[in-house]
Amino acid sequence: MTAIPDTPAAVDLRDVRKIYGTGPDPVAALDGVNLRIDPGEFVAITGTSGSGKSTLMHLVGCLDTPTSGHVSVAGEDISTAGSDRLARLRNRSIGFVFQAFNLLPRLDVQRNIELPLVYAGVSAAERSRRAAAAAAKVNLTDRLTHRPSELSGGQCQRVAVARALVNDPALILADEPTGNLDSANGADVLRLLASLHAAGRTIVLVTHDPAVAARAARIVELRDGRIIKDAKT
Amino acid sequence: MSWLSGLLIGLQEIREHKFRSFLTMLGVILGVASLLAMFALTAGIAAGWRSTMQQIGGLERVGINDKQVSLEFADLAALSPGRTLADAEALRGIPHLVSHIAPEMQVGATISAPDGATVSARVTGTWPDNFTVSQHEMAAGRFLTDLDLERGARVVILGDAKVAELWPDEYGTDADFLGRTITINGRPFAVAGILARYEREQDRRRRQALARGDKPPAGQAMGGRGPVGSGRRDMFSWKNESVIVPLSTLYHEFRSGQKDTPPLAMAKLDQLNFRVRDLSRFDETLREVQNLLKGTRRGVDDYDFDTREDWFERMETSLRSTQLSGGLIAGISLLVGGIGIANIMLASIAQRVRELGVRLAVGARRRDVFLQILAESTVIGIIGGLLGLGAGVLLLALLERLAPLESPPVIEPSAILISVGFASAVGVLSGLYPAWRASRLDPIAALRYE
Ligand SMILES: Nc1ncnc2c1ncn2[C@@H]1O[C@H](COP(=O)(O)OP(=O)(O)OP(=O)(O)O)[C@@H](O)[C@H]1O
Ligand SMILES: [Mg+2]
């Protein structure tokens, strides 16, 4: 990968440490991680359970800040950012896809997809237009008025992908997006992510499944909070 | 995110949990209902009192009464001629303070209508100003005039109840009583005017309903009260039973001629009332009147002022204590309602930790979450307040049906605003803590929450 020096990295972690607990035996969930992800990359983060994958995701996703070290997302150093700034970054620059879908059960599909736009202050008309466009990308145009409880797991995860897309973020983070799906639906979601990558988005995919990780162009492996392997496939 | 979308989310939450929300609102509903009822009841009582007050002369009416002279000045008391027409004449000296003067002399008399009945009555001789001082209203004809007074004319003004007694058969028909002659202790007088019928507002309404042939409201006995205000004596009977003649006429026809009657100017009055021109100069007026009376009473302190002020004050105090106790009940209900809202909001947050986590993850700021919860509790408060208004109106209607009130309740717009305002305030206040709790959620923990 030839990094163009003056383009800001999509993600840049410098000597990042995340320590949980302050008691006699604190846990270093991340212990000196350096990682640079360029715009347009498709990276898989793998590692055994407890190796720190989700912790890394949370930092990259601006849900948390590191105990020490520097985290930059989309050119912004968020190591010491306050909660409002983090919220704004999550809202504008990042789309999340979770293992457990995390849709709001009482909102219909359209309103679930619109959710990030609500907090971006987008008008109702524009919201529904963009929600419809995002739904079309994940093939759910005919389910806009349904509630999550009326959808299959695969459809739910596609709604989640649409929600992650709707704000047109540079970075899409997916934490075990196929974990709750059968293989067919899982493959569907992975195809979706691959197509988003093809369309130029940066994708970071967390998984402990090597087969899933193999879909990415670059695999980063963690163990005990450290990167033990960083390779292109 | 704006307040508006927060309110919309709040409304949606309430729609999702109609019954739970209703239970939550119950305290607020009761609080607002009792607040509104309390306001309406006290406003009704106040309105009743005010109109009664107006009809008996208003705050501006002041009486001059006799007073026992204190013992140490007892030997001086004989110096004072007491309450005489000279007092009334003296009051004319300060027209900028005293607008109307009504001296009164009274005699018990037998009055009789040749074409009607013979009854006994208390006949009052007075000045034309009495019309304003006693806040009379004419049903027909005119009141006394200066000319009547000057000439000692034999004219009489009758109260509604007296007309009914004199001509029981014709009363209530459209018979014309003006110009008829009645005799007072055997001397003929021409009826020059008939006074309006004085009654409380609710009596008037009841009577008009009866006249229209409506059934009287439940719980109200029909009998007891004839067509006139005869049966019951109320605070207006003295006006309704008026038989009024010019003061000079009364004096010359019925008082003088007996042995050692003083001249008219020194004749004792049975009452002396006057009207203060400007209430804002009330105290100054009383002081000036005192100065004048020093002259006519020769310095003897043998009189008292009878003002409505203490009456008014007593009314205010009693109203305020009613309001206070009603307000206390309403306040407790609202407090309980507020605790209920806070409690339900905390429970609902606990149920929705994950939802809040998702909202945070997609970009909600802490203040958005705070506003969302606050808007929700505010909506509960406002809806509770509106339902409470409805409940309050129903409650008042029910009260009036079951036990008709002396003074019908009056719902003033300000009472509505205050009640709903309180409910909204309770909604906001009770949402503050839950909203703060929700806004402190850690997004990661919230997303993991099961
Ligand atoms: N909030 C927390 N408090 C204390 N320790 C934590 C917390 N979150 C994570 N940890 C610890 O940090 C380490 C890394 O956790 P993390 O969730 O990142 O692992 P993971 O790689 O995502 O594992 P899995 O594949 O099971 O999801 C674990 O040892 C975990 O116990
Ligand atoms: Mg994990």
XYZ file of C-alpha atoms and ligand atoms in Angstrom:
715
model
C 0.000 0.000 0.000
C 1.435 3.306 -1.007
C 0.316 5.867 1.457
C 0.154 9.345 0.044
C 1.829 11.362 2.802
C -0.455 14.375 2.828
C -3.779 12.550 2.676
C -4.893 12.079 6.281
C -5.246 8.459 7.297
C -8.797 7.187 7.813
C -7.621 5.840 11.129
C -4.323 6.414 12.857
C -3.452 4.839 16.209
C -0.133 5.714 17.875
C 1.049 3.727 20.857
C -2.492 3.352 22.098
C -3.141 1.878 25.509
C -6.499 1.173 27.057
C -6.416 0.072 30.658
C -9.575 -1.121 32.370
C -9.844 -0.914 36.130
C -7.559 0.912 38.502
C -7.414 -1.710 41.281
C -4.553 -4.082 42.094
C -4.703 -5.823 38.723
C -5.778 -3.509 35.918
C -6.478 -5.103 32.548
C -4.642 -3.703 29.583
C -7.234 -4.348 26.860
C -4.950 -2.598 24.404
C -1.270 -2.431 25.134
C 0.734 -0.247 22.771
C -1.110 -0.495 19.473
C 0.114 1.294 16.362
C -2.173 1.069 13.366
C -2.744 3.188 10.305
C -5.648 2.585 7.968
C -5.803 4.569 4.749
C -8.977 5.800 3.118
C -10.611 3.112 1.013
C -9.041 0.148 2.796
C -10.962 -2.960 3.819
C -9.368 -4.232 7.013
C -10.321 -7.209 9.123
C -9.367 -7.260 12.806
C -9.061 -10.780 14.170
C -7.893 -12.418 17.309
C -9.055 -14.728 20.047
C -11.764 -13.803 22.497
C -10.572 -11.148 24.919
C -7.709 -10.083 22.680
C -9.006 -6.490 22.490
C -10.822 -6.382 19.137
C -13.955 -4.699 20.446
C -11.920 -2.297 22.540
C -10.044 -1.258 19.406
C -13.344 -0.851 17.570
C -14.701 1.394 20.292
C -11.700 3.674 20.080
C -11.783 3.832 16.295
C -15.528 4.355 16.504
C -15.175 7.357 18.821
C -17.231 5.653 21.503
C -14.321 5.873 23.922
C -10.965 7.523 24.354
C -7.609 5.799 25.054
C -5.911 5.733 28.442
C -2.771 6.900 26.674
C -1.506 7.329 23.138
C -3.186 9.041 20.190
C -6.186 8.118 18.125
C -7.020 10.055 14.967
C -10.120 9.452 12.937
C -10.649 11.202 9.606
C -7.746 13.470 10.408
C -9.052 14.519 13.800
C -7.181 13.648 16.970
C -9.808 12.458 19.405
C -7.523 11.268 22.188
C -8.788 13.930 24.517
C -12.036 14.896 22.810
C -15.127 15.671 24.871
C -18.325 13.769 24.525
C -19.996 16.278 22.196
C -17.152 16.174 19.725
C -17.082 12.394 19.827
C -20.828 12.351 19.223
C -20.448 14.632 16.236
C -17.725 12.445 14.743
C -19.804 9.316 15.267
C -22.680 11.071 13.623
C -20.857 12.429 10.557
C -17.898 10.156 9.902
C -18.719 6.713 11.184
C -21.323 4.057 10.544
C -21.698 1.129 12.930
C -22.890 -2.387 12.258
C -23.222 -4.496 15.396
C -23.433 -8.198 15.936
C -26.769 -7.777 17.724
C -28.199 -5.443 15.009
C -29.202 -2.901 17.663
C -32.258 -1.613 15.860
C -34.872 0.304 17.837
C -37.756 -2.144 18.179
C -40.501 0.468 18.235
C -39.437 2.334 15.124
C -40.183 1.078 11.652
C -37.408 0.357 9.193
C -37.451 3.803 7.643
C -37.212 5.541 11.000
C -34.434 3.227 12.120
C -32.465 4.078 9.036
C -33.157 7.794 9.515
C -31.914 7.835 13.090
C -28.408 9.272 12.473
C -29.943 12.001 10.277
C -32.216 13.076 13.134
C -29.165 13.928 15.182
C -27.508 15.558 12.195
C -30.403 17.995 12.047
C -31.572 16.931 8.589
C -35.113 17.932 7.637
C -37.831 15.285 7.649
C -38.310 15.328 3.878
C -34.590 14.987 3.204
C -34.364 12.244 5.826
C -36.980 10.088 4.219
C -35.454 10.639 0.791
C -32.034 9.534 1.999
C -33.446 6.672 4.045
C -35.214 5.393 0.956
C -31.981 5.605 -1.031
C -30.061 3.713 1.657
C -32.811 1.099 1.869
C -32.571 0.616 -1.869
C -28.842 -0.108 -1.576
C -29.549 -2.982 0.802
C -32.589 -4.177 -1.128
C -35.203 -3.361 1.509
C -37.337 -0.851 -0.319
C -40.426 -2.990 0.247
C -39.955 -3.230 4.016
C -39.750 0.435 4.974
C -42.904 0.431 7.095
C -42.160 -2.805 8.921
C -40.868 -3.028 12.427
C -37.672 -4.975 13.220
C -39.710 -7.696 14.929
C -41.320 -8.424 11.558
C -37.990 -8.957 9.807
C -35.572 -11.883 9.557
C -32.140 -11.630 11.132
C -30.520 -11.081 7.751
C -32.971 -8.316 6.930
C -32.329 -6.715 10.298
C -28.623 -6.642 9.633
C -29.248 -5.118 6.218
C -31.310 -2.398 7.907
C -28.357 -1.833 10.228
C -26.045 -1.524 7.225
C -28.426 0.974 5.640
C -28.446 2.959 8.863
C -24.633 2.904 8.882
C -24.654 4.227 5.314
C -27.289 6.867 5.488
C -25.035 9.625 6.749
C -22.546 8.883 4.004
C -19.695 8.244 6.459
C -16.108 7.711 5.341
C -15.652 4.825 7.761
C -17.862 1.832 8.377
C -17.162 -0.293 11.442
C -18.654 -3.741 11.746
C -18.202 -5.781 14.932
C -18.950 -9.428 14.215
C -21.701 -8.465 11.760
C -22.230 -12.067 10.783
C -22.112 -13.483 14.293
C -25.865 -13.799 14.655
C -26.587 -14.867 11.087
C -26.673 -18.172 9.247
C -24.056 -18.583 6.571
C -26.279 -17.519 3.671
C -27.355 -14.308 5.357
C -23.849 -13.763 6.648
C -22.519 -14.045 3.105
C -25.134 -11.526 2.024
C -23.984 -8.970 4.544
C -20.349 -9.574 3.631
C -21.191 -9.041 -0.028
C -22.805 -5.775 0.951
C -19.707 -4.664 2.831
C -17.536 -5.672 -0.093
C -19.642 -3.615 -2.454
C -19.410 -0.618 -0.136
C -15.656 -1.046 -0.166
C -15.738 -1.223 -3.923
C -17.633 2.074 -3.864
C -14.688 3.643 -2.045
C -15.555 3.466 1.606
C -13.140 2.479 4.343
C -14.307 -0.656 6.095
C -13.079 -2.128 9.358
C -14.485 -5.540 10.110
C -14.001 -7.267 13.444
C -14.297 -11.027 13.424
C -12.759 -14.077 14.975
C -13.759 -16.155 11.959
C -10.772 -16.578 9.554
C -13.124 -17.279 6.659
C -14.835 -13.970 7.195
C -11.545 -12.180 7.692
C -10.392 -13.562 4.376
C -12.878 -11.287 2.595
C -10.800 -8.296 3.591
C -7.768 -6.959 1.777
C -5.768 -6.673 4.961
C -5.896 -8.692 8.165
C -4.720 -7.375 11.504
C -4.420 -9.936 14.261
C -4.500 -9.059 17.937
C -3.433 -11.017 20.957
C -3.489 -9.740 24.521
C -3.931 -6.217 23.362
C -1.080 -6.197 20.890
C -0.911 -6.502 17.130
C 0.850 -9.722 16.337
C 0.235 -9.817 12.606
C -0.642 -7.252 9.978
C -0.788 -8.679 6.482
C -2.394 -8.109 3.127
C -4.226 -11.064 1.665
C -32.076 17.423 17.702
C -34.744 19.922 18.537
C -37.269 20.128 21.380
C -39.924 19.340 18.834
C -38.500 15.972 17.839
C -37.964 15.279 21.541
C -41.655 15.989 22.114
C -42.578 13.739 19.204
C -40.510 10.897 20.651
C -42.193 11.554 23.990
C -45.640 11.410 22.422
C -44.761 8.172 20.690
C -43.587 6.633 23.962
C -46.876 7.614 25.550
C -48.854 6.150 22.671
C -46.917 2.903 23.008
C -47.772 2.648 26.705
C -51.199 4.208 26.984
C -52.277 2.586 30.213
C -48.976 2.958 31.976
C -48.824 6.602 30.956
C -52.366 7.155 32.184
C -51.505 5.692 35.587
C -48.435 7.876 35.641
C -50.530 10.921 34.903
C -53.149 10.161 37.516
C -51.512 12.229 40.230
C -51.124 15.172 37.879
C -54.702 14.758 36.658
C -56.029 14.815 40.212
C -53.767 17.694 41.138
C -54.837 19.835 38.210
C -58.486 18.909 38.652
C -58.449 19.967 42.282
C -56.425 23.064 41.489
C -58.923 24.102 38.842
C -61.912 23.259 41.037
C -60.414 25.228 43.894
C -59.778 28.242 41.673
C -63.248 28.058 40.173
C -64.986 27.681 43.520
C -63.152 30.533 45.173
C -63.563 32.706 42.085
C -67.283 31.936 42.210
C -67.498 32.858 45.878
C -65.523 36.022 45.282
C -67.748 37.006 42.371
C -70.836 36.369 44.482
C -69.461 38.455 47.277
C -68.445 41.226 44.988
C -71.880 41.501 43.428
C -73.552 41.385 46.837
C -71.168 43.998 48.049
C -71.937 46.162 45.045
C -75.678 45.870 45.621
C -75.472 46.966 49.225
C -73.515 50.044 48.323
C -69.988 48.985 47.670
C -66.837 49.854 49.507
C -67.551 53.530 48.975
C -70.540 53.488 51.299
C -69.780 54.686 54.815
C -72.270 54.941 57.648
C -72.097 57.249 60.654
C -73.355 55.428 63.731
C -73.961 56.465 67.313
C -71.429 55.395 69.838
C -71.518 55.239 73.604
C -69.447 58.131 74.896
C -66.704 56.900 77.171
C -67.306 57.347 80.891
C -64.827 60.148 81.513
C -66.590 62.352 78.966
C -70.084 61.282 79.943
C -70.987 64.677 81.313
C -69.962 66.274 78.023
C -72.163 63.953 75.983
C -75.208 66.064 76.617
C -73.535 68.909 74.734
C -73.745 67.037 71.444
C -77.036 67.135 69.586
C -76.178 63.673 68.202
C -76.751 62.584 64.601
C -78.885 65.265 63.028
C -79.562 66.709 59.645
C -76.948 69.302 60.527
C -74.336 66.568 60.059
C -75.667 65.847 56.598
C -75.691 69.513 55.679
C -72.121 69.820 56.950
C -70.999 66.976 54.695
C -72.088 69.011 51.701
C -69.066 71.170 52.444
C -66.582 68.651 51.027
C -68.054 67.614 47.659
C -64.567 66.794 46.364
C -64.372 63.969 48.916
C -67.974 63.047 49.631
C -69.983 62.549 46.469
C -73.382 61.595 47.861
C -75.101 62.054 51.208
C -78.102 60.092 52.385
C -79.595 61.002 55.745
C -82.508 58.794 56.766
C -85.397 59.093 59.159
C -87.735 56.218 59.700
C -91.203 55.756 61.087
C -93.248 52.661 61.489
C -96.479 53.105 59.583
C -99.498 51.386 58.204
C -99.681 51.652 54.476
C -102.608 50.684 52.463
C -103.679 50.595 48.865
C -107.340 51.383 48.272
C -107.329 48.821 45.451
C -105.170 46.370 47.388
C -104.054 45.338 50.828
C -103.133 47.061 54.040
C -99.765 46.241 55.518
C -97.380 47.631 58.047
C -94.095 49.029 56.917
C -91.100 50.993 57.943
C -91.169 54.225 55.978
C -87.894 55.901 55.216
C -87.517 59.592 54.581
C -84.348 60.458 52.773
C -82.570 62.536 50.143
C -82.363 61.811 46.415
C -78.685 60.853 46.905
C -79.841 57.702 48.617
C -80.339 56.287 45.146
C -76.578 56.186 44.622
C -75.529 55.584 48.209
C -77.689 52.464 48.476
C -77.074 51.528 44.825
C -80.731 51.394 43.953
C -82.070 50.524 40.555
C -85.417 51.521 39.194
C -87.774 48.951 37.753
C -90.237 51.688 36.803
C -90.751 55.382 37.322
C -88.200 57.538 39.062
C -86.489 58.027 42.377
C -86.858 61.078 44.632
C -85.860 64.438 43.207
C -84.616 67.651 44.753
C -87.943 69.162 43.857
C -89.771 66.487 45.882
C -87.584 67.356 48.802
C -88.042 71.071 48.439
C -91.785 70.863 48.192
C -92.268 68.102 50.699
C -94.089 66.273 47.941
C -96.252 63.305 48.837
C -94.563 60.822 46.581
C -93.407 57.361 47.501
C -90.938 54.908 46.014
C -91.764 51.263 46.699
C -89.543 48.232 46.883
C -90.449 45.137 44.905
C -91.515 43.153 47.982
C -93.803 45.923 49.136
C -95.529 46.068 45.776
C -96.134 42.351 46.119
C -97.634 42.827 49.565
C -99.845 45.735 48.581
C -101.181 44.279 45.359
C -100.726 40.519 45.691
C -103.194 39.799 42.932
C -101.640 42.098 40.395
C -97.982 41.533 41.290
C -96.148 39.671 38.589
C -98.679 40.645 35.915
C -97.937 43.578 33.678
C -100.114 45.867 35.779
C -98.865 49.434 36.083
C -98.429 50.598 39.654
C -97.029 54.023 38.883
C -99.284 56.929 39.730
C -101.505 54.896 42.014
C -102.287 56.313 45.354
C -101.553 54.615 48.623
C -102.047 55.959 52.099
C -99.365 56.093 54.732
C -100.929 56.436 58.159
C -103.990 57.715 56.400
C -102.317 60.328 54.213
C -102.341 59.852 50.453
C -99.074 59.434 48.558
C -98.560 58.937 44.830
C -96.384 56.031 43.739
C -93.594 57.675 41.737
C -91.236 54.785 41.320
C -90.773 51.059 41.792
C -87.354 49.698 42.707
C -85.803 46.767 40.949
C -85.948 43.412 42.607
C -82.712 42.800 44.459
C -81.514 39.237 44.652
C -78.406 37.172 44.432
C -77.208 36.191 41.016
C -78.041 32.515 41.453
C -81.532 33.343 42.738
C -82.105 35.426 39.677
C -81.009 32.619 37.427
C -83.119 30.086 39.266
C -86.144 32.343 39.048
C -85.638 32.928 35.354
C -85.295 29.199 34.797
C -88.555 28.662 36.666
C -90.225 31.361 34.622
C -89.160 29.593 31.455
C -90.795 26.471 32.826
C -87.563 24.511 33.278
C -87.453 22.035 36.068
C -85.490 23.369 39.006
C -82.053 21.781 39.348
C -81.951 18.582 41.357
C -81.835 19.041 45.089
C -83.586 22.355 44.995
C -86.945 22.489 46.686
C -89.508 24.327 44.644
C -91.740 25.461 47.448
C -90.923 27.742 50.296
C -90.357 30.734 48.193
C -93.294 32.575 46.774
C -93.207 34.726 43.728
C -91.667 37.458 45.834
C -88.681 37.474 48.086
C -91.196 37.138 50.889
C -90.470 33.922 52.739
C -86.793 34.171 53.404
C -85.110 37.276 54.701
C -81.788 37.830 53.079
C -79.325 40.645 52.883
C -81.397 42.375 50.248
C -84.709 42.364 52.051
C -84.128 45.795 53.518
C -83.890 47.103 49.997
C -86.770 45.090 48.615
C -89.039 46.213 51.420
C -88.275 49.875 50.983
C -90.983 52.491 51.331
C -89.181 55.721 50.552
C -90.482 59.282 50.771
C -88.725 62.654 50.778
C -87.108 63.372 54.117
C -88.878 66.689 54.476
C -92.233 65.064 53.757
C -91.670 62.384 56.337
C -90.683 64.932 58.923
C -93.542 67.286 58.336
C -96.222 64.659 57.936
C -95.279 62.245 60.671
C -92.797 63.754 63.103
C -93.504 67.400 63.657
C -96.580 68.877 65.262
C -96.078 66.741 68.297
C -94.969 68.487 71.446
C -91.372 69.641 71.660
C -90.247 68.410 68.301
C -87.014 70.122 67.340
C -86.785 71.980 64.047
C -85.983 69.750 61.068
C -82.328 70.750 61.120
C -81.946 69.437 64.635
C -84.127 66.369 64.264
C -82.386 63.093 65.009
C -81.574 60.896 62.060
C -81.958 57.143 62.157
C -79.182 56.676 59.675
C -76.618 58.760 57.918
C -74.677 57.247 55.073
C -72.453 58.850 52.527
C -70.452 57.833 49.562
C -66.718 58.384 49.298
C -65.919 59.927 45.947
C -62.518 58.358 45.483
C -61.579 55.115 47.199
C -57.905 55.961 46.934
C -58.601 58.932 49.232
C -60.699 56.922 51.639
C -58.721 57.675 54.801
C -58.374 61.331 53.928
C -62.138 61.528 53.415
C -62.855 60.008 56.805
C -60.456 62.486 58.434
C -62.180 65.429 56.768
C -65.595 64.153 57.800
C -64.288 63.898 61.356
C -63.227 67.522 61.191
C -66.673 68.582 60.050
C -68.396 66.542 62.713
C -66.260 68.162 65.389
C -68.281 71.257 64.661
C -71.748 69.751 64.555
C -71.127 67.481 67.544
C -69.419 70.188 69.556
C -66.283 68.195 69.958
C -67.967 65.201 71.491
C -66.741 61.863 70.187
C -70.115 60.143 70.067
C -70.057 58.519 66.640
C -68.363 55.738 64.710
C -67.783 55.088 61.066
C -69.307 51.933 59.684
C -67.219 50.934 56.693
C -67.252 47.836 54.547
C -63.518 47.585 54.691
C -63.315 45.133 57.552
C -66.077 43.144 55.937
C -64.087 43.097 52.753
C -60.962 42.108 54.611
C -62.726 39.255 56.336
C -63.935 38.058 52.972
C -60.440 38.223 51.547
C -58.969 36.338 54.485
C -61.537 33.606 54.269
C -61.028 33.348 50.505
C -57.315 33.132 50.954
C -57.566 30.373 53.504
C -59.885 28.452 51.192
C -57.400 28.902 48.413
C -54.583 27.833 50.660
C -56.207 24.596 51.742
C -57.334 23.841 48.198
C -53.887 24.693 46.946
C -52.345 22.420 49.534
C -54.419 19.454 48.405
C -53.644 20.227 44.794
C -49.985 20.705 45.649
C -49.763 17.333 47.352
C -51.447 15.646 44.404
C -49.067 17.354 42.021
C -46.093 16.382 44.162
C -47.228 12.771 44.228
C -47.847 13.047 40.503
C -44.352 14.378 39.997
C -42.803 11.554 41.990
C -44.869 9.126 39.924
C -43.573 10.613 36.699
C -39.977 10.573 37.910
C -40.372 6.970 38.989
C -41.867 5.838 35.702
C -39.238 7.740 33.755
C -36.448 6.022 35.698
C -38.067 2.653 35.047
C -38.518 3.470 31.402
C -34.883 4.514 31.083
C -33.778 1.260 32.671
C -35.884 -0.544 30.071
C -34.415 1.458 27.261
C -30.731 1.550 28.107
C -29.944 -0.202 24.890
C -32.080 2.137 22.823
C -30.283 5.075 24.376
C -26.961 3.343 23.640
C -27.898 3.060 19.979
C -28.941 6.699 19.859
C -25.599 7.672 21.386
C -23.733 5.459 18.918
C -25.350 7.071 15.891
C -24.519 10.547 17.122
C -26.894 11.687 19.842
C -25.154 14.047 22.207
C -25.710 13.867 25.939
C -27.959 16.878 25.761
C -30.053 15.222 23.054
C -30.692 12.298 25.354
C -31.350 14.687 28.215
C -33.846 16.624 26.130
C -35.538 13.488 24.910
C -36.251 12.242 28.431
C -37.186 15.700 29.642
C -39.528 16.215 26.706
C -41.151 12.891 27.461
C -41.852 13.752 31.087
C -43.016 17.219 30.049
C -45.446 15.724 27.567
C -46.761 13.453 30.307
C -47.169 16.490 32.550
C -48.939 18.551 29.887
C -51.272 15.765 28.789
C -51.957 15.017 32.446
C -52.684 18.701 32.918
C -55.100 18.799 29.988
C -56.870 15.644 31.156
C -56.926 17.217 34.615
C -58.678 20.267 33.170
C -61.331 18.014 31.722
C -61.630 16.149 35.000
C -61.879 19.453 36.874
C -64.683 20.703 34.645
C -66.533 17.401 35.077
C -65.993 17.567 38.819
C -67.455 21.058 38.975
C -70.437 20.066 36.849
C -71.007 17.084 39.123
C -70.748 19.249 42.218
C -73.289 21.663 40.853
C -75.673 18.841 40.021
C -75.420 17.117 43.378
C -75.315 20.139 45.625
C -76.019 23.459 43.960
C -73.564 25.968 45.235
C -74.335 29.278 46.848
C -72.047 30.883 44.329
C -71.667 29.070 41.036
C -68.009 28.340 40.221
C -66.306 30.570 37.705
C -63.495 29.157 35.561
C -61.202 32.034 34.747
C -58.673 31.746 31.910
C -55.909 32.514 34.357
C -56.923 29.484 36.439
C -56.610 27.289 33.339
C -53.205 28.713 32.519
C -51.944 28.346 36.072
C -53.212 24.768 36.407
C -51.730 23.563 33.142
C -48.622 25.599 33.857
C -48.178 23.810 37.148
C -48.680 20.442 35.480
C -46.058 21.246 32.846
C -43.689 22.452 35.529
C -44.210 19.208 37.422
C -43.508 17.324 34.197
C -40.288 19.252 33.622
C -39.081 19.060 37.220
C -39.799 15.383 37.629
C -37.968 14.658 34.379
C -34.794 16.477 35.371
C -33.211 13.746 37.438
C -34.138 10.834 35.135
C -32.964 12.889 32.158
C -29.678 13.604 33.866
C -29.258 9.923 34.690
C -29.957 8.967 31.085
C -27.542 11.540 29.741
C -24.711 10.100 31.881
C -24.986 6.667 30.261
C -21.768 5.270 28.867
C -22.480 4.403 25.237
C -20.388 1.216 25.296
C -21.978 -0.108 28.463
C -25.391 0.881 27.156
C -24.846 -0.969 23.886
C -23.809 -4.121 25.730
C -26.686 -3.879 28.215
C -29.031 -6.851 28.213
N -15.532 -2.350 30.589
C -14.541 -3.199 30.862
N -14.070 -3.305 32.105
C -13.073 -4.130 32.419
N -12.486 -4.898 31.530
C -12.900 -4.881 30.248
C -13.965 -4.014 29.857
N -14.175 -4.186 28.520
C -13.294 -5.104 28.124
N -12.539 -5.528 29.142
C -11.466 -6.485 29.070
O -10.604 -6.101 28.032
C -10.184 -7.234 27.322
C -10.494 -7.066 25.860
O -11.888 -7.094 25.675
P -12.598 -6.988 24.256
O -14.047 -6.839 24.477
O -11.937 -5.913 23.496
O -12.270 -8.388 23.622
P -12.692 -8.995 22.223
O -11.447 -9.209 21.472
O -13.704 -8.122 21.603
O -13.309 -10.380 22.620
P -14.596 -11.132 21.969
O -14.064 -11.779 20.723
O -14.932 -12.131 22.997
O -15.613 -10.103 21.730
C -10.873 -8.433 27.955
O -9.934 -9.050 28.816
C -11.984 -7.853 28.735
O -12.203 -8.593 29.889
Mg -15.779 -8.267 21.076
